[in-house]
mmCIF file of C-alpha atoms in Angstrom:
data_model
loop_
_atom_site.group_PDB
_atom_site.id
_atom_site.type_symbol
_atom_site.label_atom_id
_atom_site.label_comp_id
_atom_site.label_asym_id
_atom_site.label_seq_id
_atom_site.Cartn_x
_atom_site.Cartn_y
_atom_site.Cartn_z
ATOM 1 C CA UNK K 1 0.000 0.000 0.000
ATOM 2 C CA UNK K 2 1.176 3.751 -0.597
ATOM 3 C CA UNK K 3 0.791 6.272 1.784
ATOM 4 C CA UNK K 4 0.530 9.852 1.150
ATOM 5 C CA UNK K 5 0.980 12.577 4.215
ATOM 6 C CA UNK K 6 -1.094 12.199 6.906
ATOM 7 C CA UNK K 7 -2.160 12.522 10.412
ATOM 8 C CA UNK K 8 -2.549 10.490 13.488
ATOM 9 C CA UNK K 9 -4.105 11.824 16.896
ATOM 10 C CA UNK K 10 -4.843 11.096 20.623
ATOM 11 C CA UNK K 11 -8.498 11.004 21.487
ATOM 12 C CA UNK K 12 -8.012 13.957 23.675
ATOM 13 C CA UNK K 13 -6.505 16.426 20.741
ATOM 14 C CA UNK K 14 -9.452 15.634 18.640
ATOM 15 C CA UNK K 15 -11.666 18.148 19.818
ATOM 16 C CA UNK K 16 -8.962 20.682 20.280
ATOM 17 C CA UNK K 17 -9.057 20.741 16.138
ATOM 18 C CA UNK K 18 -12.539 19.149 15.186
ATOM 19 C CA UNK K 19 -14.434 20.169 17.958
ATOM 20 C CA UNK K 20 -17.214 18.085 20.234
ATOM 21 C CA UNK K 21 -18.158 15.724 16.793
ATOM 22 C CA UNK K 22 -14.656 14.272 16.409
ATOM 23 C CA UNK K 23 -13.245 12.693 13.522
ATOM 24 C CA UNK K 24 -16.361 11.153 11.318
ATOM 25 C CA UNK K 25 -15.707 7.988 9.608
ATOM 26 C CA UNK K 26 -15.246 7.961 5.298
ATOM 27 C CA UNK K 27 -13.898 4.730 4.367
ATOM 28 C CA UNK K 28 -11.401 1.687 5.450
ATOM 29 C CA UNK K 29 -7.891 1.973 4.123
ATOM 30 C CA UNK K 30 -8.272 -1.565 3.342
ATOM 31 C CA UNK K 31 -10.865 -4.383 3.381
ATOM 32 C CA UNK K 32 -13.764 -3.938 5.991
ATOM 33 C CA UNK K 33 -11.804 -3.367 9.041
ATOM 34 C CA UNK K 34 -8.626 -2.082 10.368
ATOM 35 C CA UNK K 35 -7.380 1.707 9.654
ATOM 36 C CA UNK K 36 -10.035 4.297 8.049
ATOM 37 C CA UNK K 37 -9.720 7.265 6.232
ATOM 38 C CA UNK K 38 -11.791 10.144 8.014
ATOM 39 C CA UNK K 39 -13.440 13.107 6.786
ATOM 40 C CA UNK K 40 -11.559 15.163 8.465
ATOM 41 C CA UNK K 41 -8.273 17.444 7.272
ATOM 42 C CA UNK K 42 -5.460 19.864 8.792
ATOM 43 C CA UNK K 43 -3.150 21.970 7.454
ATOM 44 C CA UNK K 44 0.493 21.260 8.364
ATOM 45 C CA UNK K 45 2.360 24.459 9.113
ATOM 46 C CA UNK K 46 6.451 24.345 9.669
ATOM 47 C CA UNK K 47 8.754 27.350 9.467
ATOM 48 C CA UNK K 48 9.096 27.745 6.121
ATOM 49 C CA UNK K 49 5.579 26.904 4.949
ATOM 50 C CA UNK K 50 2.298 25.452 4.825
ATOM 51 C CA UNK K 51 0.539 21.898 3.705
ATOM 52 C CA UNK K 52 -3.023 21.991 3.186
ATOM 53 C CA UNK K 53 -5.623 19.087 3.298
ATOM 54 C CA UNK K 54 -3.800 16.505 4.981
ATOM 55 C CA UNK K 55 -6.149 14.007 6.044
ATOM 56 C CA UNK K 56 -6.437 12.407 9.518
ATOM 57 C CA UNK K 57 -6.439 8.563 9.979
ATOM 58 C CA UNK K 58 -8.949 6.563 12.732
ATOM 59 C CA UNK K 59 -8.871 5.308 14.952
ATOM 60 C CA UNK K 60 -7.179 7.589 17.562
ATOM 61 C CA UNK K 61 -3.771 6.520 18.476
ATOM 62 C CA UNK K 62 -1.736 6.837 21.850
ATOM 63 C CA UNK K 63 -0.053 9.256 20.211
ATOM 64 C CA UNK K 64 -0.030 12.310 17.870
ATOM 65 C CA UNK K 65 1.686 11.922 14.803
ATOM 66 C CA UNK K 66 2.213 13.441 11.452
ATOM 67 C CA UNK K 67 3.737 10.817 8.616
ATOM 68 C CA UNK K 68 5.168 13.160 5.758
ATOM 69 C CA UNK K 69 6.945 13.035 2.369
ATOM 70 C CA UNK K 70 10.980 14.098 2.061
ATOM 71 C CA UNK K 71 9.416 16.074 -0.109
ATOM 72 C CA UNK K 72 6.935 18.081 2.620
ATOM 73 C CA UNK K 73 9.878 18.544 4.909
ATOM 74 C CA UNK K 74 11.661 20.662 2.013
ATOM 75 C CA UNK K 75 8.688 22.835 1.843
ATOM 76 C CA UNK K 76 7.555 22.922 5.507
ATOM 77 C CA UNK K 77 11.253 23.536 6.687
ATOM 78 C CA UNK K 78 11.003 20.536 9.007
ATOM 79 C CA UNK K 79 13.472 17.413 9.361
ATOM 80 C CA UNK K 80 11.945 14.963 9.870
ATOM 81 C CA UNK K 81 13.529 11.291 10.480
ATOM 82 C CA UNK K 82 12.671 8.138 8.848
ATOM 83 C CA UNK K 83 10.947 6.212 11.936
ATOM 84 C CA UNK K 84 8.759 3.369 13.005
ATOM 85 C CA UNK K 85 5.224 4.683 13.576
ATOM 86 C CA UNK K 86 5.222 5.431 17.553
ATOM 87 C CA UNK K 87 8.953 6.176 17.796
ATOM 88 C CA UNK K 88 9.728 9.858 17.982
ATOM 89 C CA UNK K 89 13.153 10.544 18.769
ATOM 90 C CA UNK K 90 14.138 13.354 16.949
ATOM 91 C CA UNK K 91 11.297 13.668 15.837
ATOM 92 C CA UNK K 92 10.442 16.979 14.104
ATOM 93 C CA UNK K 93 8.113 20.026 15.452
ATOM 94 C CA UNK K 94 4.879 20.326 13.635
ATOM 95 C CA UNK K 95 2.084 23.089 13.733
ATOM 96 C CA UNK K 96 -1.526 21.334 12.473
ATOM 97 C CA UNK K 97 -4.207 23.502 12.601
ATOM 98 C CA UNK K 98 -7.820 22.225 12.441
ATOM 99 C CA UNK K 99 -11.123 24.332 11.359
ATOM 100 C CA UNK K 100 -11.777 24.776 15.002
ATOM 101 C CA UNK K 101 -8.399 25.583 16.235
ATOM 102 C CA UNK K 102 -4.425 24.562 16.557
ATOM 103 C CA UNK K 103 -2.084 21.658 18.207
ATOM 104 C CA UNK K 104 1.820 21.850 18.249
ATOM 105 C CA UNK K 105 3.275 17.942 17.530
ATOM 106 C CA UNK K 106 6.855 16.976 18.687
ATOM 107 C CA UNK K 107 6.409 13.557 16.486
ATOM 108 C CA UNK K 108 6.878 14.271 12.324
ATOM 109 C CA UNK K 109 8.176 11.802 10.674
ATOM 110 C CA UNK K 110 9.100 9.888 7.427
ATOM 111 C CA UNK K 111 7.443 6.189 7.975
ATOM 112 C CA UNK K 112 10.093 3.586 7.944
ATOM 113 C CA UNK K 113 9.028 0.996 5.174
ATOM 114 C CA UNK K 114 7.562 -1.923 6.570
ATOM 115 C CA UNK K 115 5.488 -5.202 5.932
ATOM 116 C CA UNK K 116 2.818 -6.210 8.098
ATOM 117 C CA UNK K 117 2.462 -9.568 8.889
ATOM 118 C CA UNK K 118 0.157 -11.860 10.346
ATOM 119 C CA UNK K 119 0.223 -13.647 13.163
ATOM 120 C CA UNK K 120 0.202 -17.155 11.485
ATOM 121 C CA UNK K 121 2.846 -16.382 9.378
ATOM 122 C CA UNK K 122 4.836 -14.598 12.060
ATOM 123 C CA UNK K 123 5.291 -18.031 14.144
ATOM 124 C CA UNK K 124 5.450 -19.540 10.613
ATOM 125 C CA UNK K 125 9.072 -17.512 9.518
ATOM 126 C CA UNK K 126 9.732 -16.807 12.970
ATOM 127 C CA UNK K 127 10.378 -13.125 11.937
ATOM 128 C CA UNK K 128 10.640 -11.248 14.919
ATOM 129 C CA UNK K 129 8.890 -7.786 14.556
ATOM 130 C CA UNK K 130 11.261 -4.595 15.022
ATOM 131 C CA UNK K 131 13.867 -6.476 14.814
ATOM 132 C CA UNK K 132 13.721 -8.609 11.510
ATOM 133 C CA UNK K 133 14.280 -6.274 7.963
ATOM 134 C CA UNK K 134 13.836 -8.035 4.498
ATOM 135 C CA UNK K 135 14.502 -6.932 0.777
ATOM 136 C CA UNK K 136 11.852 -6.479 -1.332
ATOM 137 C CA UNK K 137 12.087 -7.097 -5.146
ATOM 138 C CA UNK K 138 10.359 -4.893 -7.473
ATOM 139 C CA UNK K 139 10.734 -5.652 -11.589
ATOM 140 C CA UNK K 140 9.668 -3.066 -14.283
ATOM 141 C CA UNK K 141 11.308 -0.361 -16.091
ATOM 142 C CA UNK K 142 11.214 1.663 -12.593
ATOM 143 C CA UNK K 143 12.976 -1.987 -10.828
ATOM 144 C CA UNK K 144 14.201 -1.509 -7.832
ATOM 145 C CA UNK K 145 15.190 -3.828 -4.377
ATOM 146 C CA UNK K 146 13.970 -2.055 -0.917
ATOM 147 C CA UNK K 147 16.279 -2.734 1.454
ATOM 148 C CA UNK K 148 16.220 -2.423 5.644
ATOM 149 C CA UNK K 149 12.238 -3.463 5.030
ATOM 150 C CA UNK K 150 10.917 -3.155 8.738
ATOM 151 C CA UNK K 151 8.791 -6.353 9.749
ATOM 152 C CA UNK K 152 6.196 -5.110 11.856
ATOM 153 C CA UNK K 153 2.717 -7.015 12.920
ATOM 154 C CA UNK K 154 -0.618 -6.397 12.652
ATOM 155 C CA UNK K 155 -3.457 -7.402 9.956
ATOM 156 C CA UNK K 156 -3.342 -10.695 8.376
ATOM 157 C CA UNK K 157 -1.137 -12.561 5.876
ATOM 158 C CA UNK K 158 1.299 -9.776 4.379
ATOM 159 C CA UNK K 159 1.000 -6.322 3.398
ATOM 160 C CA UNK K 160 4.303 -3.844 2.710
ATOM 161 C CA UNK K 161 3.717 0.035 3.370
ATOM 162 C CA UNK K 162 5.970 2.390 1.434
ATOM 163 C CA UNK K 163 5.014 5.985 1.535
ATOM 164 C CA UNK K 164 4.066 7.971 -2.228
ATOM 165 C CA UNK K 165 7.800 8.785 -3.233
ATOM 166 C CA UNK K 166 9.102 5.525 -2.555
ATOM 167 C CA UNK K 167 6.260 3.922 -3.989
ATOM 168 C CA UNK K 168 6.431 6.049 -7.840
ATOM 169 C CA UNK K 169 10.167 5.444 -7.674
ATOM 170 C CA UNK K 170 9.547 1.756 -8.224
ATOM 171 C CA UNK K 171 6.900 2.435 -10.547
ATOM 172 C CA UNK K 172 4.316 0.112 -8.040
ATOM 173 C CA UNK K 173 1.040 1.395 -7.190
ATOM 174 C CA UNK K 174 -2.029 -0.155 -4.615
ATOM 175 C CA UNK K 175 -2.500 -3.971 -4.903
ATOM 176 C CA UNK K 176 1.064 -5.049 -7.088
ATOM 177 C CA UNK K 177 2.642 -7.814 -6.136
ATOM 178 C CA UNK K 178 6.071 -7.831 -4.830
ATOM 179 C CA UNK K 179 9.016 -10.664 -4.079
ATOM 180 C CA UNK K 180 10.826 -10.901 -0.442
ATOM 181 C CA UNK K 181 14.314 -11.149 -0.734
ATOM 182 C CA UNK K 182 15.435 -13.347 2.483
ATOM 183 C CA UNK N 1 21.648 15.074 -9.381
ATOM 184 C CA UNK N 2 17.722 14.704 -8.013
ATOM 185 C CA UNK N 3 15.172 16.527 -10.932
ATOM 186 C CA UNK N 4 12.643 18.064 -10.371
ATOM 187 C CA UNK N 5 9.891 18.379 -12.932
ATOM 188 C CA UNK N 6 10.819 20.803 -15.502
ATOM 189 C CA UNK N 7 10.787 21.851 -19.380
ATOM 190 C CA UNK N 8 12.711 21.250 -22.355
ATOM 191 C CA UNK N 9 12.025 23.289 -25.482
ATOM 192 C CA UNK N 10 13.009 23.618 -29.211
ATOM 193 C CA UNK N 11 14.342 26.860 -29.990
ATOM 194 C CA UNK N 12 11.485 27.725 -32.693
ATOM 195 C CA UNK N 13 8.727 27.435 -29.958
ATOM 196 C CA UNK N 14 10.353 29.848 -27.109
ATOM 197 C CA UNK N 15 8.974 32.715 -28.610
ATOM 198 C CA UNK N 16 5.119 31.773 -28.942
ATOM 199 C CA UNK N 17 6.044 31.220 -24.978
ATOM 200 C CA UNK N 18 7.960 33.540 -23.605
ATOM 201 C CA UNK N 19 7.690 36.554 -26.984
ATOM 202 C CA UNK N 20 11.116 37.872 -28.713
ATOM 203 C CA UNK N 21 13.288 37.687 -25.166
ATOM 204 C CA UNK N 22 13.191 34.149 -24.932
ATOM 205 C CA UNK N 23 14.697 32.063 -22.459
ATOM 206 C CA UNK N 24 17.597 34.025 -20.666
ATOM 207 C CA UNK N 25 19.785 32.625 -18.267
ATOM 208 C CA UNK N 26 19.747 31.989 -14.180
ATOM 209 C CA UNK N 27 22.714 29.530 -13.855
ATOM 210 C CA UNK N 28 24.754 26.416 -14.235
ATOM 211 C CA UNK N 29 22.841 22.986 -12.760
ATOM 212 C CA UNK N 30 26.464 21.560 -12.130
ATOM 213 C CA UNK N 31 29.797 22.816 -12.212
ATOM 214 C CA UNK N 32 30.246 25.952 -14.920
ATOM 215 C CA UNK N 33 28.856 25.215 -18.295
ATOM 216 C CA UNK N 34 26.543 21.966 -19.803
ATOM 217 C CA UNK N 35 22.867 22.695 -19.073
ATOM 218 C CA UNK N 36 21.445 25.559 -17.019
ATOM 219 C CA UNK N 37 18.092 26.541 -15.592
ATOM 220 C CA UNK N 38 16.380 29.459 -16.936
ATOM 221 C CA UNK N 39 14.310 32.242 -15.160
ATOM 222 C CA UNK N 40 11.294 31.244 -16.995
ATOM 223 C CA UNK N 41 8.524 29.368 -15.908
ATOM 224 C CA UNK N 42 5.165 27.360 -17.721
ATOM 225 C CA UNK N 43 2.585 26.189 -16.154
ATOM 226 C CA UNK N 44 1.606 22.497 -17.157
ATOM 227 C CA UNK N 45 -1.742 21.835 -18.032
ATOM 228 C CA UNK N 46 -3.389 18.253 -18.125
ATOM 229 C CA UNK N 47 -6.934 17.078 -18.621
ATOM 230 C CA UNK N 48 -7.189 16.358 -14.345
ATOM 231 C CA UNK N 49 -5.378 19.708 -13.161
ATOM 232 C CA UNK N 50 -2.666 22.217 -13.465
ATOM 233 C CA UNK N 51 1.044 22.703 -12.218
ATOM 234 C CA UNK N 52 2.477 26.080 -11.781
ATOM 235 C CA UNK N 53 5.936 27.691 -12.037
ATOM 236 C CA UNK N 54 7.655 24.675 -13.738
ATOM 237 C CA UNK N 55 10.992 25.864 -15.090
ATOM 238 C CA UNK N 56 12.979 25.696 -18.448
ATOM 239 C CA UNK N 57 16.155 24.474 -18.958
ATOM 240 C CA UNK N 58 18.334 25.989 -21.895
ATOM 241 C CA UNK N 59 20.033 24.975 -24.227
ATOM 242 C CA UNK N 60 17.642 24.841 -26.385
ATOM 243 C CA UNK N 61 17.187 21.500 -27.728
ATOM 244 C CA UNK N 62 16.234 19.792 -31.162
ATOM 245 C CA UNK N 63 12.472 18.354 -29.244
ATOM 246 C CA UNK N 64 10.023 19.557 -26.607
ATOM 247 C CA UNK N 65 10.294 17.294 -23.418
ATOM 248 C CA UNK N 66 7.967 17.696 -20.444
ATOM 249 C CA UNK N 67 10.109 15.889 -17.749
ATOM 250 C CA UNK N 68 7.547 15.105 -14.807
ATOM 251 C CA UNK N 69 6.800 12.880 -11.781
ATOM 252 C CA UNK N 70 4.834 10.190 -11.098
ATOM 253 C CA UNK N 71 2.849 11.882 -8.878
ATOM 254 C CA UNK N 72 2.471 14.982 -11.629
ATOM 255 C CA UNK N 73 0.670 12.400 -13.416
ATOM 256 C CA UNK N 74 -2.017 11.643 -11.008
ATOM 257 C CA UNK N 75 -2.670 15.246 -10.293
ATOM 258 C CA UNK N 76 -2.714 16.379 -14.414
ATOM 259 C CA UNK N 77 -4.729 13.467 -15.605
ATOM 260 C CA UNK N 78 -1.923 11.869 -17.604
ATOM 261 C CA UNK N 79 -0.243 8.796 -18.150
ATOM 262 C CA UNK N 80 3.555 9.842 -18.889
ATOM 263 C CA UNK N 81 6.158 6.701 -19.709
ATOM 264 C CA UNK N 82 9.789 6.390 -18.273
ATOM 265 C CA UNK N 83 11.615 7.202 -21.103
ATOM 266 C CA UNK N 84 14.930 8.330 -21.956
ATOM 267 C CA UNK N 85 15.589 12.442 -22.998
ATOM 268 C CA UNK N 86 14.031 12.241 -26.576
ATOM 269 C CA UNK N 87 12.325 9.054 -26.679
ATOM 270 C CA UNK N 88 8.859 10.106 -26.876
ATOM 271 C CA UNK N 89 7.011 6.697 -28.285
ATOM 272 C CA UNK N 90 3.662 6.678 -26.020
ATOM 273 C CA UNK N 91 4.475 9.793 -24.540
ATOM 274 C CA UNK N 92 1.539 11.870 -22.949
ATOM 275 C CA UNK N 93 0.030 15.317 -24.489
ATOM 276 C CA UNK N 94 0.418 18.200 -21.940
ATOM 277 C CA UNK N 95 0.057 22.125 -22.291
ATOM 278 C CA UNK N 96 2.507 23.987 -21.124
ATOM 279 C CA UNK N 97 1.503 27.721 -20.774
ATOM 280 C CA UNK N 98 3.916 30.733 -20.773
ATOM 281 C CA UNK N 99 3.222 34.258 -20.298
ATOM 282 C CA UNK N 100 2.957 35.093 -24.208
ATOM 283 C CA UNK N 101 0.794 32.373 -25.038
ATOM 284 C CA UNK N 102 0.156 28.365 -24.846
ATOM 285 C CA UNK N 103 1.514 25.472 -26.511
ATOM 286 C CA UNK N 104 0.404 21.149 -26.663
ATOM 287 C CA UNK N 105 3.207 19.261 -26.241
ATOM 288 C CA UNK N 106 3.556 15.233 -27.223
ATOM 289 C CA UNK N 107 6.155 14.322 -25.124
ATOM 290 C CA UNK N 108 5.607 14.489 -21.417
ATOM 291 C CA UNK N 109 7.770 11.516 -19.823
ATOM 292 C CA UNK N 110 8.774 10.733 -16.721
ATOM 293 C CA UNK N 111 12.914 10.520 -16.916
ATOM 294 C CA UNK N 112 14.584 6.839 -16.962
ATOM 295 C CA UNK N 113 17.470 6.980 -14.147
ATOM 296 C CA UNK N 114 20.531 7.160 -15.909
ATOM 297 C CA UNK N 115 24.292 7.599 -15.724
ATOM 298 C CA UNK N 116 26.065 10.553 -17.727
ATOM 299 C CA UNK N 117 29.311 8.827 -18.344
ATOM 300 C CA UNK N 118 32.329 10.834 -20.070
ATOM 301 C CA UNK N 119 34.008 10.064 -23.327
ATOM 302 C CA UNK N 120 36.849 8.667 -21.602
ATOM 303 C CA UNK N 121 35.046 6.438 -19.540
ATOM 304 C CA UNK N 122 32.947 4.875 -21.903
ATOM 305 C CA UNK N 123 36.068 3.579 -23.421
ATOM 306 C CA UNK N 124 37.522 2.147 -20.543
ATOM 307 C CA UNK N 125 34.913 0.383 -19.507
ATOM 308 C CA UNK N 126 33.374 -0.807 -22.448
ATOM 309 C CA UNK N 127 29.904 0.659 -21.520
ATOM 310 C CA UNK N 128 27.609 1.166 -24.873
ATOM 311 C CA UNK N 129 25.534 4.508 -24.382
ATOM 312 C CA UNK N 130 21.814 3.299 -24.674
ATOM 313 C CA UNK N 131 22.538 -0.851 -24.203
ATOM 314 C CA UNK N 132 24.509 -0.810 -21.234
ATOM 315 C CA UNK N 133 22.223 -0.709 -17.774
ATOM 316 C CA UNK N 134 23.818 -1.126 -14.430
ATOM 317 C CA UNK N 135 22.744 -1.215 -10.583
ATOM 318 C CA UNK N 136 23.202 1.278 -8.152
ATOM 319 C CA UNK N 137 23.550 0.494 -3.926
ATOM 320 C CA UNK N 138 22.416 3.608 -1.990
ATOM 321 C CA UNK N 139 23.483 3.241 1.918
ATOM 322 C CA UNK N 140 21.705 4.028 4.553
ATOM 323 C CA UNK N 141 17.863 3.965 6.647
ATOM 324 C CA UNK N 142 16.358 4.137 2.716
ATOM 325 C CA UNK N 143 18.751 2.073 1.482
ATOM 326 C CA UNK N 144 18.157 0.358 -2.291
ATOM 327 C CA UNK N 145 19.500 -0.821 -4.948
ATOM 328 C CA UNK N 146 18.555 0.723 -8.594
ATOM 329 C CA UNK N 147 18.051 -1.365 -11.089
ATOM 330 C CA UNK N 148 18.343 -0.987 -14.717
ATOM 331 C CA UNK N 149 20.044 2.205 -14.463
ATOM 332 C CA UNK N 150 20.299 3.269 -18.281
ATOM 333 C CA UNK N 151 24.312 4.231 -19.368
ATOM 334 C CA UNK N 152 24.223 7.462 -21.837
ATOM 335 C CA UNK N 153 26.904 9.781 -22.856
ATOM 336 C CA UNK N 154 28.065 13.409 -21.648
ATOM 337 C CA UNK N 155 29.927 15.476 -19.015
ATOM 338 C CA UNK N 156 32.991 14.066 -17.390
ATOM 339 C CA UNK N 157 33.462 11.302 -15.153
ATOM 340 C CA UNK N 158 29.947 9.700 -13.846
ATOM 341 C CA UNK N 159 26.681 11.769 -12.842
ATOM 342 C CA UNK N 160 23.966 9.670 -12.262
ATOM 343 C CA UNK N 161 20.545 11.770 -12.573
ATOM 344 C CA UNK N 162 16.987 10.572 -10.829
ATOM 345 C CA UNK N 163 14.118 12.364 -10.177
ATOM 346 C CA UNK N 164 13.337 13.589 -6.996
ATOM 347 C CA UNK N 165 10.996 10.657 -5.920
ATOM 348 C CA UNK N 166 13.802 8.195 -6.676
ATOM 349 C CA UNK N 167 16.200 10.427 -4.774
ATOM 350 C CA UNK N 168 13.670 11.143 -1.929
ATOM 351 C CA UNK N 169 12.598 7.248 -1.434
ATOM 352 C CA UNK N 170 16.261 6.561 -1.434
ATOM 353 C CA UNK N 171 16.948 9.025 0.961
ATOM 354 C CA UNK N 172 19.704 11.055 -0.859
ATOM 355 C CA UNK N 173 20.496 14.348 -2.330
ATOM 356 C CA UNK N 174 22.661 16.108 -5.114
ATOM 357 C CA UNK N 175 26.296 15.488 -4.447
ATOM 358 C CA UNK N 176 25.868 12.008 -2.451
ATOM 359 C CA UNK N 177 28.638 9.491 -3.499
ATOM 360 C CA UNK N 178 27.024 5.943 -4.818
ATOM 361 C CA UNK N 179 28.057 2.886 -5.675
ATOM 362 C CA UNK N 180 27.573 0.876 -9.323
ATOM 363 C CA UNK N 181 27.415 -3.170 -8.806
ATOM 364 C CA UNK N 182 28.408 -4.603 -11.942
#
């Protein structure tokens, strides 16, 4: 799956940009369960400029966090680090302002690219998430092998995340197939 | 060298662009002669949406090229091929839209990564311009390998040229030292 920009949040920093109706649901990401697009959008805001309609994910999150392209941190002014969703060392400051008012995040980041796997098939490699990385084959005119792939767990069978940029450099798009190098 | 998306133009069609001044010089892209950017601008104009303030690069050359991104594509409604500078077979239809006036183009393309290699080099390593491809290991948290990385002639030495998604999803930028697996 590609990911373009976009927003996490804590239940409690909803309202602060929403207001009392929260984030309203649109669609699933993918399938009929598991992450969902909401209708909901902020602006990102750095120190050397502005992002608008950046949509924000459901469900809310422990944290706040804002995933953006290499290519947003050039425009906002921001650095941020490629990371594992959740881990925000170094992290980079973030302004996101809502229709109903403003939050300050501590937590932008570039997602680290990763394949979620499946339970089954977890105890079936014995890959060990945050600690086991794969290569990933891509073929095509754009052909390419992702290296350092993050395994991570969560949904079922397998399912590899790269954000927009990484995602048109191999020339792949929403539903392509790709090979694991091991 | 990362590209951004920018314009190539034939010397006859400057003028129904940019009127009698045509395309005057900003400055070198590398070192202190070969190709430089301009300081004028088109907007690009698809069937989906429109671009602004995408520059020219002079000299003037014997073809118009549109020379976009993947995710240009998406937002202008077009379906632009990787192709090499001057292979326009398939290419997309784009307008591109200068102060003076407007003019359809049939060669939008998104750039194949390549390798300028230099005269000299070429014969010492044997490497045929347009049949030799190579790989390319970029280092690091992005870390990949580039496939098919097209040879071509020009310059001195090696400068390998991507786009800025390639550059972004491999987490480098102009200047970075990489390595060719043979």
């Amino acid at each position: 799956m590609l990911s373009n920009r976009h927003v996490h949040l804590k239940e409690e920093d909803v309202a602060a940009l929403f207001g009392e109706a929260g984030l309203t649901f649109n669609r699933y990401l993918s399938g009929n369960n598991g992450p969902w697009a909401s209708n909901e959008f902020v602006t990102l805001k750095g120190p050397k400029g502005s992002i608008e309609h950046v949509r924000v994910l459901g469900p809310c999150r422990g944290y706040n966090q804002a995933e953006v392209l290499q290519a947003d941190c050039y425009k906002l002014g921001i650095k941020a680090p490629v990371r594992n969703s959740g881990h925000h060392d170094g992290a980079a400051e973030l302004e996101l302002i809502g229709p109903c008012g403003a939050l300050t995040i501590h937590s932008a980041i570039i997602a680290h690219r990763h394949i979620h796997v499946g339970k089954e098939l977890l105890e079936e490699t014995g890959w060990v998430p945050g600690e086991t990385f794969v290569k990933v084959h891509v073929g095509g005119i754009r052909g390419l092998v992702f290296e350092n792939v993050a395994i991570v767990k969560g949904g079922k069978g397998m399912m590899m995340h790269v954000d927009v940029e990484e995602g048109n450099a191999a020339g792949i798009k929403n539903g392509d197939k790709l090979e694991i190098i091991l």
